């Protein structure tokens, strides 16, 4: 699936669906969740009764039938517009999620039925929807993987383009950090045995769809607090409008029900009230469009608050992998012999670093004839790898690891190699020290290549007030060089898995919110500990369960986007609230003189917009109040742009646009509408 | 420049110049640092010992509230009993009677809550005993209650992740011994030297220049007049309050009383900065409040100094401004300044009759009390402002893309619930009160009461409406000034305003204290570049906008039917 941010906001089929939903949502049970719009609905019902009674009794003391009918229609439209905003946001989110889900529905699955220890397991083809957690199925070349799972046996190349849009196939194998497969992707070669890890209907995507559809959508704490504020504004205006009746009685001014309800509906914050849930849904939808599945709306919101960002160096800050650039044999060691040793030690080393060593040497490792080779794999504990054959033990690894090994055997670390190590490190390279039978024979220089543009991204994060931390297995010198070159604020060098966890805990103890991205099983505890944990889709099931978001693109820089989506979400809420409340000033100046002008002609002085008549003034205000909702739907769905210019400057900017603009715009809008309406009323 | 204007500007400048060192001193007092008044410490220790107060025992916000409300309740009972029986008690040389039950209820509450709405007149309605031991006493303790509550909030803002916010009784006692009492003594002495009486003799009889014999009330008034301003109380010894020549004999005492009433409210703002070590934060608050005051003050002074167009139309020279209801010795400018100062802070003492102010001035006086947080009353002004800060922080926090936080603590649903409730309360009690009285007046004008509703109002039309609106606004804001002309000493007004007084006093103390207490316990988040700073001009502007929009939006229709309608009728025929 490719990113579809360019698509129009209002696709035809989505609009049709949303229109239908706008009416379905009129049900009071649904409306009551939104106190502001629920009040409008009650007001509309009252107007309906008034209009019908005028129709029956022909009593014009409440104004003409046409005027009352007009008010009724505008109020009804106000509710429909608000419902439409929510419905279109839902429809877009659903459409996005459905297109992901389509790929995985009802695919045949080759389920394994264990039939005892002696006989071969039986394999039957069932529908993917029949698979439950713990079941085992196999997939062979050409099969679509029926559901999410974990490889327990075998290795396969898989085409994940259906999910990630990335056309290059990936390798997934059992045991490691790349053992997870996603439903809907296709096996290109080989055969794997997979254990199902999710119940049907409970995969991340299913959860996301439910979140968007509203069934399991819960208001986030911030949304609740904002709803309280809006409810308070609504209550204030209930008080204002109810007490206005005895005030008007005192002043001998009859107020029509239509005028009172219009005043009320105009004053309560219908703009933000009508758009609030659409903003929240659109936030999750934007995350989904960035190919990130969020497990809750709160996670997106929290992302906007992040103070500290933990990023793995490899793949995020530097391009994939380091490359060998130089050989530095120790004094007294023959260069050819040194190169031979490095090649031998890298023979079975499939890491890109290992391959780059052989590449640099320019020799075929198979040209050396050796007996009974035994390959030593890299482990996090020994931090070295190598080869044993005959009586030779060659190791290559981090300088302190090899130093330990060598010094334990009674050798002294050669001074010139030590200097080389330091020189390499200070240039930001990684020294890979090589030993032969525990004696240090030289060092290989590996260099990192920093991604272009990454510095600017970190600069942007710094302006947002976010501290970036690079996590790397490199020694502190190397780490420092790269950290400075890339412009990160801090780094964790020679990081072991628990270091990440400790760093997160330390920052959290100081009150910071921490985000991190991870893929491996050993990342799972840290992902769970972090306030925002983004697991890569290619990562292990454990990692995906632990985080609160899953990135389908496996793109480590995605966190930056997620932070911006979170901030946009909050800003959109804040600015539209400000706009909505600021609008009231103009509405007051339209309606209040209109209410009293008949009995207190001097109040013409308050009619600063010079509106045509009391009726046209009231209608213009309610019409403006209604149409501003659909006008702002695109803004609510796209989100107000976030600019990393510092909090005070951003506040100034948004206050000017949405606060000051919110005061001025309705004066113009209401006057323009009045010019049209004034012809009829 | 007009000398009247210079007088006003000088008065304000002196206030600020005195308030800065006083603020520093107040911060030192509550920080237990060395001050020049440390010689009082043995007296305080004696008080703590006989009252059994353990000064080392710190309280959480709930315990503070419990302590505050308990002692307030005791004072209410004490005041009620004395006022109800004053006629038969000692120190009553003029033989004044006891108060009726509804007047006692209203008066006891009114002085307890720092409002000092006086539905009686001091010369005939109170005795020297109740003036001194009820009114004067309550003026001290009610002011100290407000300041002590604010100091608890200061503690909550300063200390991180704690629920220990000091000992209420210690803060309260020190407020009186270190701040209110010493300052009052100085002010009372200055007043006495200028002719304010301080004697226990009864009425004096003098022969006026016209040859009439007049009975002049007196009494030990100077001390009460000092604390009535210092503690933003406002209750006068005499019925005419500070328009009375013995309460406010000359321009110097007028300046003194104007300086003194704003002194502590402004000093508390600076004290905040010194105490929590965020001076810039307090300067921003001071700036917003001052701009707020000017917003109300400038139109008022212009209206008063330009005089009444209706009188100009009669061909009468008005170069000295609108003088109806004003004392000639103070003039239009100083009276205009006083009328705004006394309404934005909760003093409510008057040196002119607000009923006679120009419509625009009446509007601004009402707005001052509706906002009730431009400086505001002793302690409570900043507590009211605190609520607006919370709402402003919430909206502007969102606008910069972070879930809102104030001084490092997250503002969440619970705090918003309390803040919006308190913000709602003020319009609720004012508008509902005025609505009930309007309804009664319109629908039951001849109800069979001792005072018929139809006779309540001195003026018909918009001005009559303003009188009712003013009375409830003044009570809700615990201000105590009146748009005289309203017949308010009867059961309806005494009882309804009594309840408005209680609600308008205690909920706005409980709310901020609860929010501050809850926030103090929360995790502390250090500031970053993405954090919204609350000590910037931009945030100040935001707070100002929130205050004006909440006050203006809720009260606009009521104001339109009162002073604004009157204004347009007067100027635009």
PDB file of N, CA, C and O in Angstrom, chain B residues 232-234 261-262 292-293 296-297 300 335-355 357 360-377 381 384 426 470 473-483:
ATOM      1  N   UNK B 232      -8.660  45.401  52.545  1.00  0.00           N
ATOM      2  CA  UNK B 232      -9.652  45.454  51.461  1.00  0.00           C
ATOM      3  C   UNK B 232     -11.047  45.080  51.937  1.00  0.00           C
ATOM      4  O   UNK B 232     -11.778  44.346  51.287  1.00  0.00           O
ATOM      5  N   UNK B 233     -11.407  45.583  53.126  1.00  0.00           N
ATOM      6  CA  UNK B 233     -12.716  45.268  53.691  1.00  0.00           C
ATOM      7  C   UNK B 233     -13.779  46.239  53.191  1.00  0.00           C
ATOM      8  O   UNK B 233     -14.748  45.837  52.575  1.00  0.00           O
ATOM      9  N   UNK B 234     -13.579  47.518  53.524  1.00  0.00           N
ATOM     10  CA  UNK B 234     -14.450  48.545  52.955  1.00  0.00           C
ATOM     11  C   UNK B 234     -15.593  49.007  53.827  1.00  0.00           C
ATOM     12  O   UNK B 234     -16.299  49.935  53.466  1.00  0.00           O
ATOM     13  N   UNK B 261      -5.395  50.794  50.310  1.00  0.00           N
ATOM     14  CA  UNK B 261      -6.272  49.681  49.932  1.00  0.00           C
ATOM     15  C   UNK B 261      -5.694  48.830  48.807  1.00  0.00           C
ATOM     16  O   UNK B 261      -5.977  47.646  48.726  1.00  0.00           O
ATOM     17  N   UNK B 262      -4.863  49.412  47.950  1.00  0.00           N
ATOM     18  CA  UNK B 262      -4.291  48.606  46.856  1.00  0.00           C
ATOM     19  C   UNK B 262      -2.944  48.010  47.265  1.00  0.00           C
ATOM     20  O   UNK B 262      -2.394  47.165  46.562  1.00  0.00           O
ATOM     21  N   UNK B 292      -5.406  45.656  32.849  1.00  0.00           N
ATOM     22  CA  UNK B 292      -6.822  45.438  33.126  1.00  0.00           C
ATOM     23  C   UNK B 292      -7.419  46.629  33.847  1.00  0.00           C
ATOM     24  O   UNK B 292      -8.503  47.110  33.512  1.00  0.00           O
ATOM     25  N   UNK B 293      -6.691  47.111  34.850  1.00  0.00           N
ATOM     26  CA  UNK B 293      -7.195  48.263  35.604  1.00  0.00           C
ATOM     27  C   UNK B 293      -7.343  49.475  34.687  1.00  0.00           C
ATOM     28  O   UNK B 293      -8.370  50.161  34.722  1.00  0.00           O
ATOM     29  N   UNK B 296     -10.369  49.680  32.512  1.00  0.00           N
ATOM     30  CA  UNK B 296     -11.576  50.143  33.182  1.00  0.00           C
ATOM     31  C   UNK B 296     -11.443  51.598  33.617  1.00  0.00           C
ATOM     32  O   UNK B 296     -12.408  52.362  33.595  1.00  0.00           O
ATOM     33  N   UNK B 297     -10.233  51.970  34.005  1.00  0.00           N
ATOM     34  CA  UNK B 297     -10.022  53.284  34.616  1.00  0.00           C
ATOM     35  C   UNK B 297     -10.105  54.434  33.611  1.00  0.00           C
ATOM     36  O   UNK B 297     -10.738  55.453  33.884  1.00  0.00           O
ATOM     37  N   UNK B 300     -13.533  55.486  32.543  1.00  0.00           N
ATOM     38  CA  UNK B 300     -14.241  56.028  33.703  1.00  0.00           C
ATOM     39  C   UNK B 300     -13.805  57.460  33.986  1.00  0.00           C
ATOM     40  O   UNK B 300     -14.636  58.358  34.145  1.00  0.00           O
ATOM     41  N   UNK B 335     -12.136  60.813  42.463  1.00  0.00           N
ATOM     42  CA  UNK B 335     -13.320  59.994  42.757  1.00  0.00           C
ATOM     43  C   UNK B 335     -13.455  58.876  41.734  1.00  0.00           C
ATOM     44  O   UNK B 335     -13.827  57.750  42.079  1.00  0.00           O
ATOM     45  N   UNK B 336     -13.165  59.207  40.468  1.00  0.00           N
ATOM     46  CA  UNK B 336     -13.220  58.181  39.423  1.00  0.00           C
ATOM     47  C   UNK B 336     -12.198  57.090  39.697  1.00  0.00           C
ATOM     48  O   UNK B 336     -12.503  55.899  39.614  1.00  0.00           O
ATOM     49  N   UNK B 337     -10.985  57.495  40.051  1.00  0.00           N
ATOM     50  CA  UNK B 337      -9.928  56.530  40.350  1.00  0.00           C
ATOM     51  C   UNK B 337     -10.328  55.659  41.528  1.00  0.00           C
ATOM     52  O   UNK B 337     -10.233  54.435  41.468  1.00  0.00           O
ATOM     53  N   UNK B 338     -10.825  56.296  42.571  1.00  0.00           N
ATOM     54  CA  UNK B 338     -11.232  55.519  43.756  1.00  0.00           C
ATOM     55  C   UNK B 338     -12.310  54.509  43.377  1.00  0.00           C
ATOM     56  O   UNK B 338     -12.267  53.354  43.788  1.00  0.00           O
ATOM     57  N   UNK B 339     -13.291  54.971  42.558  1.00  0.00           N
ATOM     58  CA  UNK B 339     -14.426  54.079  42.275  1.00  0.00           C
ATOM     59  C   UNK B 339     -13.966  52.829  41.525  1.00  0.00           C
ATOM     60  O   UNK B 339     -14.536  51.753  41.698  1.00  0.00           O
ATOM     61  N   UNK B 340     -12.909  52.950  40.704  1.00  0.00           N
ATOM     62  CA  UNK B 340     -12.417  51.765  39.994  1.00  0.00           C
ATOM     63  C   UNK B 340     -11.560  50.912  40.918  1.00  0.00           C
ATOM     64  O   UNK B 340     -11.715  49.691  41.004  1.00  0.00           O
ATOM     65  N   UNK B 341     -10.660  51.576  41.665  1.00  0.00           N
ATOM     66  CA  UNK B 341      -9.792  50.831  42.581  1.00  0.00           C
ATOM     67  C   UNK B 341     -10.618  50.017  43.562  1.00  0.00           C
ATOM     68  O   UNK B 341     -10.364  48.849  43.814  1.00  0.00           O
ATOM     69  N   UNK B 342     -11.643  50.641  44.103  1.00  0.00           N
ATOM     70  CA  UNK B 342     -12.414  49.979  45.150  1.00  0.00           C
ATOM     71  C   UNK B 342     -13.263  48.826  44.598  1.00  0.00           C
ATOM     72  O   UNK B 342     -13.676  47.953  45.337  1.00  0.00           O
ATOM     73  N   UNK B 343     -13.515  48.861  43.274  1.00  0.00           N
ATOM     74  CA  UNK B 343     -14.301  47.759  42.702  1.00  0.00           C
ATOM     75  C   UNK B 343     -13.437  46.653  42.114  1.00  0.00           C
ATOM     76  O   UNK B 343     -13.822  45.494  42.152  1.00  0.00           O
ATOM     77  N   UNK B 344     -12.258  46.984  41.575  1.00  0.00           N
ATOM     78  CA  UNK B 344     -11.418  45.889  41.050  1.00  0.00           C
ATOM     79  C   UNK B 344     -10.817  45.090  42.194  1.00  0.00           C
ATOM     80  O   UNK B 344     -10.702  43.881  42.110  1.00  0.00           O
ATOM     81  N   UNK B 345     -10.390  45.769  43.271  1.00  0.00           N
ATOM     82  CA  UNK B 345     -10.028  45.004  44.462  1.00  0.00           C
ATOM     83  C   UNK B 345     -11.304  44.944  45.269  1.00  0.00           C
ATOM     84  O   UNK B 345     -12.279  45.591  44.942  1.00  0.00           O
ATOM     85  N   UNK B 346     -11.360  44.146  46.305  1.00  0.00           N
ATOM     86  CA  UNK B 346     -12.696  43.946  46.884  1.00  0.00           C
ATOM     87  C   UNK B 346     -12.969  44.850  48.071  1.00  0.00           C
ATOM     88  O   UNK B 346     -13.683  44.476  48.968  1.00  0.00           O
ATOM     89  N   UNK B 347     -12.413  46.067  48.072  1.00  0.00           N
ATOM     90  CA  UNK B 347     -12.642  46.941  49.227  1.00  0.00           C
ATOM     91  C   UNK B 347     -14.108  47.324  49.338  1.00  0.00           C
ATOM     92  O   UNK B 347     -14.776  46.977  50.313  1.00  0.00           O
ATOM     93  N   UNK B 348     -14.573  48.052  48.344  1.00  0.00           N
ATOM     94  CA  UNK B 348     -15.969  48.466  48.398  1.00  0.00           C
ATOM     95  C   UNK B 348     -16.228  49.667  49.268  1.00  0.00           C
ATOM     96  O   UNK B 348     -17.370  50.031  49.520  1.00  0.00           O
ATOM     97  N   UNK B 349     -15.164  50.311  49.764  1.00  0.00           N
ATOM     98  CA  UNK B 349     -15.396  51.597  50.425  1.00  0.00           C
ATOM     99  C   UNK B 349     -15.604  52.615  49.312  1.00  0.00           C
ATOM    100  O   UNK B 349     -15.168  52.408  48.188  1.00  0.00           O
ATOM    101  N   UNK B 350     -16.302  53.704  49.615  1.00  0.00           N
ATOM    102  CA  UNK B 350     -16.557  54.680  48.561  1.00  0.00           C
ATOM    103  C   UNK B 350     -16.216  56.080  49.064  1.00  0.00           C
ATOM    104  O   UNK B 350     -16.334  56.364  50.252  1.00  0.00           O
ATOM    105  N   UNK B 351     -15.754  56.928  48.150  1.00  0.00           N
ATOM    106  CA  UNK B 351     -15.601  58.333  48.529  1.00  0.00           C
ATOM    107  C   UNK B 351     -16.530  59.203  47.688  1.00  0.00           C
ATOM    108  O   UNK B 351     -16.474  60.403  47.709  1.00  0.00           O
ATOM    109  N   UNK B 352     -17.361  58.524  46.864  1.00  0.00           N
ATOM    110  CA  UNK B 352     -18.410  59.229  46.122  1.00  0.00           C
ATOM    111  C   UNK B 352     -19.551  58.233  45.971  1.00  0.00           C
ATOM    112  O   UNK B 352     -19.381  57.052  46.239  1.00  0.00           O
ATOM    113  N   UNK B 353     -20.706  58.687  45.541  1.00  0.00           N
ATOM    114  CA  UNK B 353     -21.829  57.767  45.401  1.00  0.00           C
ATOM    115  C   UNK B 353     -21.803  57.136  44.002  1.00  0.00           C
ATOM    116  O   UNK B 353     -21.941  57.846  43.005  1.00  0.00           O
ATOM    117  N   UNK B 354     -21.606  55.846  43.959  1.00  0.00           N
ATOM    118  CA  UNK B 354     -21.522  55.185  42.656  1.00  0.00           C
ATOM    119  C   UNK B 354     -22.845  55.289  41.889  1.00  0.00           C
ATOM    120  O   UNK B 354     -22.867  55.224  40.669  1.00  0.00           O
ATOM    121  N   UNK B 355     -23.920  55.424  42.628  1.00  0.00           N
ATOM    122  CA  UNK B 355     -25.231  55.562  42.011  1.00  0.00           C
ATOM    123  C   UNK B 355     -25.267  56.778  41.096  1.00  0.00           C
ATOM    124  O   UNK B 355     -25.976  56.808  40.095  1.00  0.00           O
ATOM    125  N   UNK B 357     -22.563  57.987  39.501  1.00  0.00           N
ATOM    126  CA  UNK B 357     -21.507  57.962  38.479  1.00  0.00           C
ATOM    127  C   UNK B 357     -22.129  58.015  37.097  1.00  0.00           C
ATOM    128  O   UNK B 357     -23.296  57.672  36.916  1.00  0.00           O
ATOM    129  N   UNK B 360     -21.146  55.047  31.929  1.00  0.00           N
ATOM    130  CA  UNK B 360     -19.965  54.286  31.526  1.00  0.00           C
ATOM    131  C   UNK B 360     -19.142  53.899  32.761  1.00  0.00           C
ATOM    132  O   UNK B 360     -18.616  52.784  32.856  1.00  0.00           O
ATOM    133  N   UNK B 361     -19.053  54.816  33.719  1.00  0.00           N
ATOM    134  CA  UNK B 361     -18.313  54.516  34.941  1.00  0.00           C
ATOM    135  C   UNK B 361     -18.996  53.390  35.703  1.00  0.00           C
ATOM    136  O   UNK B 361     -18.343  52.474  36.210  1.00  0.00           O
ATOM    137  N   UNK B 362     -20.327  53.463  35.769  1.00  0.00           N
ATOM    138  CA  UNK B 362     -21.065  52.395  36.446  1.00  0.00           C
ATOM    139  C   UNK B 362     -20.795  51.069  35.784  1.00  0.00           C
ATOM    140  O   UNK B 362     -20.601  50.039  36.454  1.00  0.00           O
ATOM    141  N   UNK B 363     -20.735  51.081  34.453  1.00  0.00           N
ATOM    142  CA  UNK B 363     -20.443  49.865  33.700  1.00  0.00           C
ATOM    143  C   UNK B 363     -19.072  49.321  34.072  1.00  0.00           C
ATOM    144  O   UNK B 363     -18.888  48.127  34.289  1.00  0.00           O
ATOM    145  N   UNK B 364     -18.091  50.225  34.171  1.00  0.00           N
ATOM    146  CA  UNK B 364     -16.732  49.796  34.480  1.00  0.00           C
ATOM    147  C   UNK B 364     -16.620  49.318  35.928  1.00  0.00           C
ATOM    148  O   UNK B 364     -15.898  48.376  36.219  1.00  0.00           O
ATOM    149  N   UNK B 365     -17.334  49.969  36.826  1.00  0.00           N
ATOM    150  CA  UNK B 365     -17.317  49.515  38.219  1.00  0.00           C
ATOM    151  C   UNK B 365     -17.890  48.103  38.303  1.00  0.00           C
ATOM    152  O   UNK B 365     -17.353  47.226  38.985  1.00  0.00           O
ATOM    153  N   UNK B 366     -18.987  47.893  37.581  1.00  0.00           N
ATOM    154  CA  UNK B 366     -19.585  46.546  37.559  1.00  0.00           C
ATOM    155  C   UNK B 366     -18.605  45.532  36.972  1.00  0.00           C
ATOM    156  O   UNK B 366     -18.401  44.460  37.534  1.00  0.00           O
ATOM    157  N   UNK B 367     -17.984  45.908  35.846  1.00  0.00           N
ATOM    158  CA  UNK B 367     -17.042  44.987  35.206  1.00  0.00           C
ATOM    159  C   UNK B 367     -15.876  44.662  36.136  1.00  0.00           C
ATOM    160  O   UNK B 367     -15.421  43.526  36.200  1.00  0.00           O
ATOM    161  N   UNK B 368     -15.414  45.678  36.860  1.00  0.00           N
ATOM    162  CA  UNK B 368     -14.317  45.464  37.808  1.00  0.00           C
ATOM    163  C   UNK B 368     -14.669  44.370  38.798  1.00  0.00           C
ATOM    164  O   UNK B 368     -13.845  43.493  39.094  1.00  0.00           O
ATOM    165  N   UNK B 369     -15.880  44.383  39.286  1.00  0.00           N
ATOM    166  CA  UNK B 369     -16.292  43.365  40.257  1.00  0.00           C
ATOM    167  C   UNK B 369     -16.600  42.039  39.573  1.00  0.00           C
ATOM    168  O   UNK B 369     -16.446  40.977  40.156  1.00  0.00           O
ATOM    169  N   UNK B 370     -17.067  42.105  38.314  1.00  0.00           N
ATOM    170  CA  UNK B 370     -17.350  40.865  37.586  1.00  0.00           C
ATOM    171  C   UNK B 370     -16.048  40.117  37.306  1.00  0.00           C
ATOM    172  O   UNK B 370     -15.994  38.904  37.362  1.00  0.00           O
ATOM    173  N   UNK B 371     -14.999  40.870  36.979  1.00  0.00           N
ATOM    174  CA  UNK B 371     -13.689  40.253  36.753  1.00  0.00           C
ATOM    175  C   UNK B 371     -13.081  39.842  38.094  1.00  0.00           C
ATOM    176  O   UNK B 371     -12.624  38.724  38.274  1.00  0.00           O
ATOM    177  N   UNK B 372     -13.079  40.785  39.038  1.00  0.00           N
ATOM    178  CA  UNK B 372     -12.683  40.514  40.422  1.00  0.00           C
ATOM    179  C   UNK B 372     -11.274  39.958  40.563  1.00  0.00           C
ATOM    180  O   UNK B 372     -10.973  39.281  41.532  1.00  0.00           O
ATOM    181  N   UNK B 373     -10.423  40.181  39.581  1.00  0.00           N
ATOM    182  CA  UNK B 373      -9.068  39.658  39.750  1.00  0.00           C
ATOM    183  C   UNK B 373      -8.020  40.603  39.181  1.00  0.00           C
ATOM    184  O   UNK B 373      -6.905  40.199  38.955  1.00  0.00           O
ATOM    185  N   UNK B 374      -8.384  41.855  38.920  1.00  0.00           N
ATOM    186  CA  UNK B 374      -7.355  42.845  38.600  1.00  0.00           C
ATOM    187  C   UNK B 374      -6.897  43.378  39.947  1.00  0.00           C
ATOM    188  O   UNK B 374      -7.537  44.236  40.534  1.00  0.00           O
ATOM    189  N   UNK B 375      -5.798  42.869  40.420  1.00  0.00           N
ATOM    190  CA  UNK B 375      -5.299  43.008  41.794  1.00  0.00           C
ATOM    191  C   UNK B 375      -6.207  42.203  42.725  1.00  0.00           C
ATOM    192  O   UNK B 375      -5.770  41.256  43.345  1.00  0.00           O
ATOM    193  N   UNK B 376      -7.463  42.584  42.834  1.00  0.00           N
ATOM    194  CA  UNK B 376      -8.396  41.817  43.653  1.00  0.00           C
ATOM    195  C   UNK B 376      -8.159  42.003  45.139  1.00  0.00           C
ATOM    196  O   UNK B 376      -7.243  42.695  45.565  1.00  0.00           O
ATOM    197  N   UNK B 377      -9.002  41.335  45.927  1.00  0.00           N
ATOM    198  CA  UNK B 377      -8.932  41.491  47.372  1.00  0.00           C
ATOM    199  C   UNK B 377      -7.671  40.872  47.954  1.00  0.00           C
ATOM    200  O   UNK B 377      -6.919  40.184  47.273  1.00  0.00           O
ATOM    201  N   UNK B 381      -7.594  37.969  45.439  1.00  0.00           N
ATOM    202  CA  UNK B 381      -7.463  38.472  44.072  1.00  0.00           C
ATOM    203  C   UNK B 381      -6.608  37.547  43.238  1.00  0.00           C
ATOM    204  O   UNK B 381      -6.977  37.153  42.124  1.00  0.00           O
ATOM    205  N   UNK B 384      -8.320  34.262  42.557  1.00  0.00           N
ATOM    206  CA  UNK B 384      -9.240  34.330  41.418  1.00  0.00           C
ATOM    207  C   UNK B 384      -8.476  34.311  40.103  1.00  0.00           C
ATOM    208  O   UNK B 384      -8.855  33.642  39.149  1.00  0.00           O
ATOM    209  N   UNK B 426     -19.212  32.548  39.465  1.00  0.00           N
ATOM    210  CA  UNK B 426     -19.392  33.993  39.557  1.00  0.00           C
ATOM    211  C   UNK B 426     -20.574  34.466  38.693  1.00  0.00           C
ATOM    212  O   UNK B 426     -21.501  35.091  39.222  1.00  0.00           O
ATOM    213  N   UNK B 470     -25.901  45.506  40.427  1.00  0.00           N
ATOM    214  CA  UNK B 470     -24.741  45.946  41.211  1.00  0.00           C
ATOM    215  C   UNK B 470     -24.728  45.271  42.578  1.00  0.00           C
ATOM    216  O   UNK B 470     -23.683  44.828  43.058  1.00  0.00           O
ATOM    217  N   UNK B 473     -23.640  41.685  42.188  1.00  0.00           N
ATOM    218  CA  UNK B 473     -22.242  41.629  41.743  1.00  0.00           C
ATOM    219  C   UNK B 473     -21.321  41.960  42.910  1.00  0.00           C
ATOM    220  O   UNK B 473     -20.321  41.289  43.156  1.00  0.00           O
ATOM    221  N   UNK B 474     -21.690  43.006  43.653  1.00  0.00           N
ATOM    222  CA  UNK B 474     -20.890  43.438  44.784  1.00  0.00           C
ATOM    223  C   UNK B 474     -20.796  42.333  45.830  1.00  0.00           C
ATOM    224  O   UNK B 474     -19.739  42.119  46.429  1.00  0.00           O
ATOM    225  N   UNK B 475     -21.879  41.592  46.027  1.00  0.00           N
ATOM    226  CA  UNK B 475     -21.860  40.504  47.010  1.00  0.00           C
ATOM    227  C   UNK B 475     -21.033  39.329  46.504  1.00  0.00           C
ATOM    228  O   UNK B 475     -20.245  38.748  47.244  1.00  0.00           O
ATOM    229  N   UNK B 476     -21.236  38.971  45.236  1.00  0.00           N
ATOM    230  CA  UNK B 476     -20.509  37.820  44.692  1.00  0.00           C
ATOM    231  C   UNK B 476     -19.015  38.092  44.697  1.00  0.00           C
ATOM    232  O   UNK B 476     -18.202  37.200  44.911  1.00  0.00           O
ATOM    233  N   UNK B 477     -18.644  39.357  44.457  1.00  0.00           N
ATOM    234  CA  UNK B 477     -17.232  39.709  44.426  1.00  0.00           C
ATOM    235  C   UNK B 477     -16.722  40.030  45.827  1.00  0.00           C
ATOM    236  O   UNK B 477     -15.582  40.440  45.991  1.00  0.00           O
ATOM    237  N   UNK B 478     -17.571  39.865  46.835  1.00  0.00           N
ATOM    238  CA  UNK B 478     -17.212  40.217  48.220  1.00  0.00           C
ATOM    239  C   UNK B 478     -16.689  41.645  48.296  1.00  0.00           C
ATOM    240  O   UNK B 478     -15.731  41.940  49.007  1.00  0.00           O
ATOM    241  N   UNK B 479     -17.341  42.525  47.515  1.00  0.00           N
ATOM    242  CA  UNK B 479     -16.858  43.890  47.429  1.00  0.00           C
ATOM    243  C   UNK B 479     -17.473  44.751  48.518  1.00  0.00           C
ATOM    244  O   UNK B 479     -16.768  45.344  49.328  1.00  0.00           O
ATOM    245  N   UNK B 480     -18.774  44.804  48.517  1.00  0.00           N
ATOM    246  CA  UNK B 480     -19.451  45.513  49.600  1.00  0.00           C
ATOM    247  C   UNK B 480     -19.890  46.924  49.291  1.00  0.00           C
ATOM    248  O   UNK B 480     -20.589  47.537  50.068  1.00  0.00           O
ATOM    249  N   UNK B 481     -19.441  47.465  48.133  1.00  0.00           N
ATOM    250  CA  UNK B 481     -19.939  48.789  47.795  1.00  0.00           C
ATOM    251  C   UNK B 481     -21.358  48.640  47.271  1.00  0.00           C
ATOM    252  O   UNK B 481     -21.774  47.563  46.869  1.00  0.00           O
ATOM    253  N   UNK B 482     -22.089  49.716  47.300  1.00  0.00           N
ATOM    254  CA  UNK B 482     -23.469  49.639  46.831  1.00  0.00           C
ATOM    255  C   UNK B 482     -23.733  50.715  45.795  1.00  0.00           C
ATOM    256  O   UNK B 482     -23.109  51.760  45.810  1.00  0.00           O
ATOM    257  N   UNK B 483     -24.655  50.425  44.889  1.00  0.00           N
ATOM    258  CA  UNK B 483     -25.169  51.426  43.969  1.00  0.00           C
ATOM    259  C   UNK B 483     -26.327  51.998  44.750  1.00  0.00           C
ATOM    260  O   UNK B 483     -27.448  51.665  44.476  1.00  0.00           O
TER     261      UNK B 483
END
